[in-house]
Amino acid sequence: LYIDQQLRDNPVISSVRDKNFRSLIRNMKTVEDNDFEIPAELEPILRGYQKTGFLWLKTLSANGFGGILADDMGLGKTLQVIAFLLSEFLERRNTVVENIAVKETGKLQRNTLIVAPASLVYNWSSEIQRFAPELTAKMVTGTVAERRQILAEADSEDILLTSYDLLKRDISEYEGYKFRCEIIDEAQYIK
C-alpha cells in the first residue's frame, strides 16, 4: 500500500497500474473481506485481533508476499501462526498438487522451517501439539548426526523447529531444501 501511494504521488516514477496491480491493491486493502477460513477447531479460541492477524498472514501468502506479524508481546502471535500453518496444511490435504519444486529448483520440498531462540523451540513444539495436533513438528536438535538424521528423514509436511545457533551451524544442511514457509520468531536476532 505504501508503494501504491508512492507511485501515485511521485511524478518522476512511471508505472503501469494495470488491472492485476489494482486487483492486488484492492485485495491487500480488504484483508477482513477475504474468504479465508479459520480452521474450525481454532475459531472459538482466536480473539478478534488474532483472527485479523491470521487473515493478514493468509492475504500476504495468497499474494506471494512474506510479512511481519508484530503484535505486542503476549498477544498470541504463535497461535496466529499455528492457525495459518494449519489452514495451509488443510488446504493442501484437500487439494492434489504435483510436487514441481524439485523439478524447478533441484531442492527437496519441505513444509515449514521455524527458527526461534533456543529457549522457545520447545514452546513452539508444545503449542503446535496443543492447538494443531494434525501438524507434525520435529525439533532439529541434538548432536550434529542426530540433526542431520532428523532433516533427512523429515516428511514434506513436517514442520521443522530449530534455534538460531543450530541453524548457523547447520546452514549447509538446509541448502538442499526449499520451504513453503519460513517463520522467524524474535526476528531481531537476525540483525
PDB file of C-alpha atoms in Angstrom:
ATOM      1  CA  LEU A   1       0.000   0.000   0.000  1.00  0.00           C
ATOM      2  CA  TYR A   2       2.957   2.278   0.706  1.00  0.00           C
ATOM      3  CA  ILE A   3       4.356   1.537  -2.758  1.00  0.00           C
ATOM      4  CA  ASP A   4       0.972   2.264  -4.330  1.00  0.00           C
ATOM      5  CA  GLN A   5       0.905   5.664  -2.598  1.00  0.00           C
ATOM      6  CA  GLN A   6       4.471   6.434  -3.670  1.00  0.00           C
ATOM      7  CA  LEU A   7       3.686   5.531  -7.282  1.00  0.00           C
ATOM      8  CA  ARG A   8       0.597   7.712  -7.197  1.00  0.00           C
ATOM      9  CA  ASP A   9       2.324  10.741  -5.611  1.00  0.00           C
ATOM     10  CA  ASN A  10       5.685  10.702  -7.383  1.00  0.00           C
ATOM     11  CA  PRO A  11       5.622  12.197 -10.893  1.00  0.00           C
ATOM     12  CA  VAL A  12       9.211  11.071 -11.531  1.00  0.00           C
ATOM     13  CA  ILE A  13       8.364   7.367 -11.261  1.00  0.00           C
ATOM     14  CA  SER A  14       6.471   5.971 -14.212  1.00  0.00           C
ATOM     15  CA  SER A  15       4.446   2.850 -13.573  1.00  0.00           C
ATOM     16  CA  VAL A  16       1.814   0.746 -15.232  1.00  0.00           C
ATOM     17  CA  ARG A  17      -1.061   0.302 -12.839  1.00  0.00           C
ATOM     18  CA  ASP A  18      -2.930  -2.306 -14.800  1.00  0.00           C
ATOM     19  CA  LYS A  19      -5.918  -4.455 -13.817  1.00  0.00           C
ATOM     20  CA  ASN A  20      -3.747  -7.004 -11.974  1.00  0.00           C
ATOM     21  CA  PHE A  21      -1.982  -4.302  -9.972  1.00  0.00           C
ATOM     22  CA  ARG A  22      -5.273  -2.636  -8.991  1.00  0.00           C
ATOM     23  CA  SER A  23      -6.718  -6.014  -8.028  1.00  0.00           C
ATOM     24  CA  LEU A  24      -3.705  -6.726  -5.800  1.00  0.00           C
ATOM     25  CA  ILE A  25      -4.044  -3.357  -4.068  1.00  0.00           C
ATOM     26  CA  ARG A  26      -7.792  -3.884  -3.501  1.00  0.00           C
ATOM     27  CA  ASN A  27      -7.120  -7.359  -2.133  1.00  0.00           C
ATOM     28  CA  MET A  28      -4.489  -6.059   0.289  1.00  0.00           C
ATOM     29  CA  LYS A  29      -6.731  -3.213   1.492  1.00  0.00           C
ATOM     30  CA  THR A  30      -9.628  -5.501   2.336  1.00  0.00           C
ATOM     31  CA  VAL A  31      -7.994  -8.161   4.490  1.00  0.00           C
ATOM     32  CA  GLU A  32     -11.120  -8.745   6.587  1.00  0.00           C
ATOM     33  CA  ASP A  33     -13.257  -9.244   3.459  1.00  0.00           C
ATOM     34  CA  ASN A  34     -11.194 -12.142   2.101  1.00  0.00           C
ATOM     35  CA  ASP A  35     -12.710 -15.626   2.029  1.00  0.00           C
ATOM     36  CA  PHE A  36     -10.014 -17.383   4.050  1.00  0.00           C
ATOM     37  CA  GLU A  37     -11.447 -19.771   6.600  1.00  0.00           C
ATOM     38  CA  ILE A  38     -10.045 -20.064  10.080  1.00  0.00           C
ATOM     39  CA  PRO A  39      -9.622 -23.755  10.956  1.00  0.00           C
ATOM     40  CA  ALA A  40     -12.833 -24.793  12.747  1.00  0.00           C
ATOM     41  CA  GLU A  41     -11.054 -26.062  15.865  1.00  0.00           C
ATOM     42  CA  LEU A  42      -9.307 -22.711  16.345  1.00  0.00           C
ATOM     43  CA  GLU A  43     -12.263 -20.451  15.510  1.00  0.00           C
ATOM     44  CA  PRO A  44     -13.595 -20.338  19.099  1.00  0.00           C
ATOM     45  CA  ILE A  45     -10.092 -19.919  20.564  1.00  0.00           C
ATOM     46  CA  LEU A  46      -8.801 -16.987  18.500  1.00  0.00           C
ATOM     47  CA  ARG A  47      -9.649 -13.475  19.670  1.00  0.00           C
ATOM     48  CA  GLY A  48     -10.791 -10.856  17.163  1.00  0.00           C
ATOM     49  CA  TYR A  49      -7.386  -9.267  16.676  1.00  0.00           C
ATOM     50  CA  GLN A  50      -5.821 -12.739  16.291  1.00  0.00           C
ATOM     51  CA  LYS A  51      -8.331 -13.540  13.541  1.00  0.00           C
ATOM     52  CA  THR A  52      -7.289 -10.315  11.818  1.00  0.00           C
ATOM     53  CA  GLY A  53      -3.624 -11.364  12.149  1.00  0.00           C
ATOM     54  CA  PHE A  54      -4.475 -14.767  10.666  1.00  0.00           C
ATOM     55  CA  LEU A  55      -6.267 -13.076   7.744  1.00  0.00           C
ATOM     56  CA  TRP A  56      -3.275 -10.782   7.247  1.00  0.00           C
ATOM     57  CA  LEU A  57      -0.913 -13.770   7.008  1.00  0.00           C
ATOM     58  CA  LYS A  58      -3.242 -15.573   4.591  1.00  0.00           C
ATOM     59  CA  THR A  59      -3.606 -12.449   2.436  1.00  0.00           C
ATOM     60  CA  LEU A  60       0.152 -11.946   2.256  1.00  0.00           C
ATOM     61  CA  SER A  61       0.698 -15.594   1.354  1.00  0.00           C
ATOM     62  CA  ALA A  62      -2.058 -15.656  -1.261  1.00  0.00           C
ATOM     63  CA  ASN A  63      -0.457 -12.659  -2.959  1.00  0.00           C
ATOM     64  CA  GLY A  64       3.054 -14.106  -2.892  1.00  0.00           C
ATOM     65  CA  PHE A  65       4.408 -11.898  -0.109  1.00  0.00           C
ATOM     66  CA  GLY A  66       6.160 -12.534   3.152  1.00  0.00           C
ATOM     67  CA  GLY A  67       5.443 -10.285   6.063  1.00  0.00           C
ATOM     68  CA  ILE A  68       5.778  -9.377   9.673  1.00  0.00           C
ATOM     69  CA  LEU A  69       3.330 -10.094  12.461  1.00  0.00           C
ATOM     70  CA  ALA A  70       4.345  -7.534  15.060  1.00  0.00           C
ATOM     71  CA  ASP A  71       1.761  -7.665  17.846  1.00  0.00           C
ATOM     72  CA  ASP A  72       2.859  -6.734  21.334  1.00  0.00           C
ATOM     73  CA  MET A  73       4.408  -9.421  23.484  1.00  0.00           C
ATOM     74  CA  GLY A  74       1.923 -11.881  24.958  1.00  0.00           C
ATOM     75  CA  LEU A  75      -0.882 -11.321  22.433  1.00  0.00           C
ATOM     76  CA  GLY A  76      -0.671 -14.718  20.762  1.00  0.00           C
ATOM     77  CA  LYS A  77       1.463 -14.378  17.644  1.00  0.00           C
ATOM     78  CA  THR A  78       2.440 -18.041  17.984  1.00  0.00           C
ATOM     79  CA  LEU A  79      -1.215 -19.091  17.927  1.00  0.00           C
ATOM     80  CA  GLN A  80      -1.914 -16.902  14.891  1.00  0.00           C
ATOM     81  CA  VAL A  81       0.976 -18.530  13.025  1.00  0.00           C
ATOM     82  CA  ILE A  82      -0.187 -22.013  14.054  1.00  0.00           C
ATOM     83  CA  ALA A  83      -3.669 -21.181  12.737  1.00  0.00           C
ATOM     84  CA  PHE A  84      -2.068 -20.075   9.458  1.00  0.00           C
ATOM     85  CA  LEU A  85       0.060 -23.236   9.193  1.00  0.00           C
ATOM     86  CA  LEU A  86      -2.924 -25.467   9.990  1.00  0.00           C
ATOM     87  CA  SER A  87      -5.034 -23.679   7.397  1.00  0.00           C
ATOM     88  CA  GLU A  88      -2.334 -24.135   4.752  1.00  0.00           C
ATOM     89  CA  PHE A  89      -1.978 -27.822   5.682  1.00  0.00           C
ATOM     90  CA  LEU A  90      -5.733 -28.419   5.455  1.00  0.00           C
ATOM     91  CA  GLU A  91      -5.895 -26.699   2.056  1.00  0.00           C
ATOM     92  CA  ARG A  92      -3.033 -28.842   0.718  1.00  0.00           C
ATOM     93  CA  ARG A  93      -4.603 -32.000   2.122  1.00  0.00           C
ATOM     94  CA  ASN A  94      -7.822 -31.218   0.278  1.00  0.00           C
ATOM     95  CA  THR A  95      -6.030 -30.453  -2.976  1.00  0.00           C
ATOM     96  CA  VAL A  96      -3.915 -32.824  -5.027  1.00  0.00           C
ATOM     97  CA  VAL A  97      -0.840 -30.865  -6.123  1.00  0.00           C
ATOM     98  CA  GLU A  98       2.066 -32.234  -8.120  1.00  0.00           C
ATOM     99  CA  ASN A  99       5.400 -31.561  -6.454  1.00  0.00           C
ATOM    100  CA  ILE A 100       7.156 -29.493  -9.114  1.00  0.00           C
ATOM    101  CA  ALA A 101       9.516 -27.742  -6.695  1.00  0.00           C
ATOM    102  CA  VAL A 102      12.194 -30.431  -7.068  1.00  0.00           C
ATOM    103  CA  LYS A 103      11.995 -30.218 -10.859  1.00  0.00           C
ATOM    104  CA  GLU A 104      12.291 -26.423 -10.846  1.00  0.00           C
ATOM    105  CA  THR A 105      14.905 -25.877  -8.156  1.00  0.00           C
ATOM    106  CA  GLY A 106      16.608 -29.214  -7.649  1.00  0.00           C
ATOM    107  CA  LYS A 107      15.734 -28.904  -3.960  1.00  0.00           C
ATOM    108  CA  LEU A 108      13.523 -31.132  -1.848  1.00  0.00           C
ATOM    109  CA  GLN A 109      10.233 -29.529  -0.861  1.00  0.00           C
ATOM    110  CA  ARG A 110       9.637 -29.133   2.847  1.00  0.00           C
ATOM    111  CA  ASN A 111       6.691 -27.626   4.644  1.00  0.00           C
ATOM    112  CA  THR A 112       7.874 -25.097   7.184  1.00  0.00           C
ATOM    113  CA  LEU A 113      11.023 -24.073   8.983  1.00  0.00           C
ATOM    114  CA  ILE A 114      10.574 -22.241  12.267  1.00  0.00           C
ATOM    115  CA  VAL A 115      13.685 -20.575  13.636  1.00  0.00           C
ATOM    116  CA  ALA A 116      13.497 -19.306  17.204  1.00  0.00           C
ATOM    117  CA  PRO A 117      15.714 -18.620  20.178  1.00  0.00           C
ATOM    118  CA  ALA A 118      16.727 -21.919  21.788  1.00  0.00           C
ATOM    119  CA  SER A 119      14.512 -21.148  24.792  1.00  0.00           C
ATOM    120  CA  LEU A 120      11.411 -21.062  22.552  1.00  0.00           C
ATOM    121  CA  VAL A 121      11.936 -24.138  20.347  1.00  0.00           C
ATOM    122  CA  TYR A 122      10.266 -26.460  22.873  1.00  0.00           C
ATOM    123  CA  ASN A 123       7.469 -23.944  23.388  1.00  0.00           C
ATOM    124  CA  TRP A 124       6.708 -23.972  19.665  1.00  0.00           C
ATOM    125  CA  SER A 125       6.568 -27.772  19.676  1.00  0.00           C
ATOM    126  CA  SER A 126       4.263 -27.801  22.683  1.00  0.00           C
ATOM    127  CA  GLU A 127       1.940 -25.137  21.248  1.00  0.00           C
ATOM    128  CA  ILE A 128       1.677 -26.942  17.904  1.00  0.00           C
ATOM    129  CA  GLN A 129       0.771 -30.199  19.679  1.00  0.00           C
ATOM    130  CA  ARG A 130      -1.761 -28.384  21.849  1.00  0.00           C
ATOM    131  CA  PHE A 131      -3.553 -26.320  19.206  1.00  0.00           C
ATOM    132  CA  ALA A 132      -2.981 -28.266  15.969  1.00  0.00           C
ATOM    133  CA  PRO A 133      -2.262 -31.933  16.691  1.00  0.00           C
ATOM    134  CA  GLU A 134      -2.805 -32.687  12.979  1.00  0.00           C
ATOM    135  CA  LEU A 135       0.518 -30.986  12.289  1.00  0.00           C
ATOM    136  CA  THR A 136       3.779 -32.820  12.819  1.00  0.00           C
ATOM    137  CA  ALA A 137       6.521 -30.716  14.373  1.00  0.00           C
ATOM    138  CA  LYS A 138      10.046 -32.051  14.575  1.00  0.00           C
ATOM    139  CA  MET A 139      12.696 -30.356  16.659  1.00  0.00           C
ATOM    140  CA  VAL A 140      16.006 -30.299  14.835  1.00  0.00           C
ATOM    141  CA  THR A 141      18.106 -30.567  17.981  1.00  0.00           C
ATOM    142  CA  GLY A 142      20.728 -32.883  19.438  1.00  0.00           C
ATOM    143  CA  THR A 143      24.130 -33.815  18.091  1.00  0.00           C
ATOM    144  CA  VAL A 144      25.231 -32.994  14.544  1.00  0.00           C
ATOM    145  CA  ALA A 145      24.472 -36.560  13.455  1.00  0.00           C
ATOM    146  CA  GLU A 146      21.048 -36.512  15.103  1.00  0.00           C
ATOM    147  CA  ARG A 147      20.149 -33.187  13.451  1.00  0.00           C
ATOM    148  CA  ARG A 148      21.268 -34.484  10.043  1.00  0.00           C
ATOM    149  CA  GLN A 149      19.146 -37.582  10.513  1.00  0.00           C
ATOM    150  CA  ILE A 150      16.071 -35.558  11.543  1.00  0.00           C
ATOM    151  CA  LEU A 151      16.432 -33.374   8.431  1.00  0.00           C
ATOM    152  CA  ALA A 152      16.990 -36.350   6.126  1.00  0.00           C
ATOM    153  CA  GLU A 153      14.029 -38.307   7.479  1.00  0.00           C
ATOM    154  CA  ALA A 154      11.595 -35.390   7.674  1.00  0.00           C
ATOM    155  CA  ASP A 155       8.443 -35.716   5.625  1.00  0.00           C
ATOM    156  CA  SER A 156       7.495 -32.973   3.175  1.00  0.00           C
ATOM    157  CA  GLU A 157       4.629 -31.961   5.517  1.00  0.00           C
ATOM    158  CA  ASP A 158       6.687 -31.818   8.718  1.00  0.00           C
ATOM    159  CA  ILE A 159       7.305 -28.533  10.478  1.00  0.00           C
ATOM    160  CA  LEU A 160      10.967 -28.285  11.387  1.00  0.00           C
ATOM    161  CA  LEU A 161      11.896 -26.327  14.516  1.00  0.00           C
ATOM    162  CA  THR A 162      15.418 -25.147  15.232  1.00  0.00           C
ATOM    163  CA  SER A 163      17.310 -22.414  17.026  1.00  0.00           C
ATOM    164  CA  TYR A 164      19.316 -19.581  15.517  1.00  0.00           C
ATOM    165  CA  ASP A 165      22.564 -21.074  16.783  1.00  0.00           C
ATOM    166  CA  LEU A 166      21.845 -24.544  15.358  1.00  0.00           C
ATOM    167  CA  LEU A 167      20.698 -23.074  12.045  1.00  0.00           C
ATOM    168  CA  LYS A 168      24.019 -21.223  11.723  1.00  0.00           C
ATOM    169  CA  ARG A 169      25.931 -24.426  12.452  1.00  0.00           C
ATOM    170  CA  ASP A 170      23.798 -26.498  10.054  1.00  0.00           C
ATOM    171  CA  ILE A 171      23.221 -23.975   7.260  1.00  0.00           C
ATOM    172  CA  SER A 172      24.849 -26.215   4.636  1.00  0.00           C
ATOM    173  CA  GLU A 173      22.400 -28.996   5.567  1.00  0.00           C
ATOM    174  CA  TYR A 174      19.448 -26.705   4.790  1.00  0.00           C
ATOM    175  CA  GLU A 175      20.718 -25.605   1.383  1.00  0.00           C
ATOM    176  CA  GLY A 176      19.200 -28.684  -0.251  1.00  0.00           C
ATOM    177  CA  TYR A 177      15.662 -27.807   0.856  1.00  0.00           C
ATOM    178  CA  LYS A 178      13.003 -25.398  -0.321  1.00  0.00           C
ATOM    179  CA  PHE A 179      10.479 -24.441   2.357  1.00  0.00           C
ATOM    180  CA  ARG A 180       6.914 -23.386   1.670  1.00  0.00           C
ATOM    181  CA  CYS A 181       7.051 -21.177   4.711  1.00  0.00           C
ATOM    182  CA  GLU A 182       9.783 -19.859   6.976  1.00  0.00           C
ATOM    183  CA  ILE A 183       8.841 -18.432  10.352  1.00  0.00           C
ATOM    184  CA  ILE A 184      11.440 -16.278  12.060  1.00  0.00           C
ATOM    185  CA  ASP A 185      10.461 -15.865  15.715  1.00  0.00           C
ATOM    186  CA  GLU A 186      12.038 -12.977  17.606  1.00  0.00           C
ATOM    187  CA  ALA A 187      13.401 -11.732  14.261  1.00  0.00           C
ATOM    188  CA  GLN A 188      15.548  -9.054  15.875  1.00  0.00           C
ATOM    189  CA  TYR A 189      18.064 -11.894  16.376  1.00  0.00           C
ATOM    190  CA  ILE A 190      18.895 -11.863  12.657  1.00  0.00           C
ATOM    191  CA  LYS A 191      20.073  -8.231  12.560  1.00  0.00           C
TER     192      LYS A 191
END
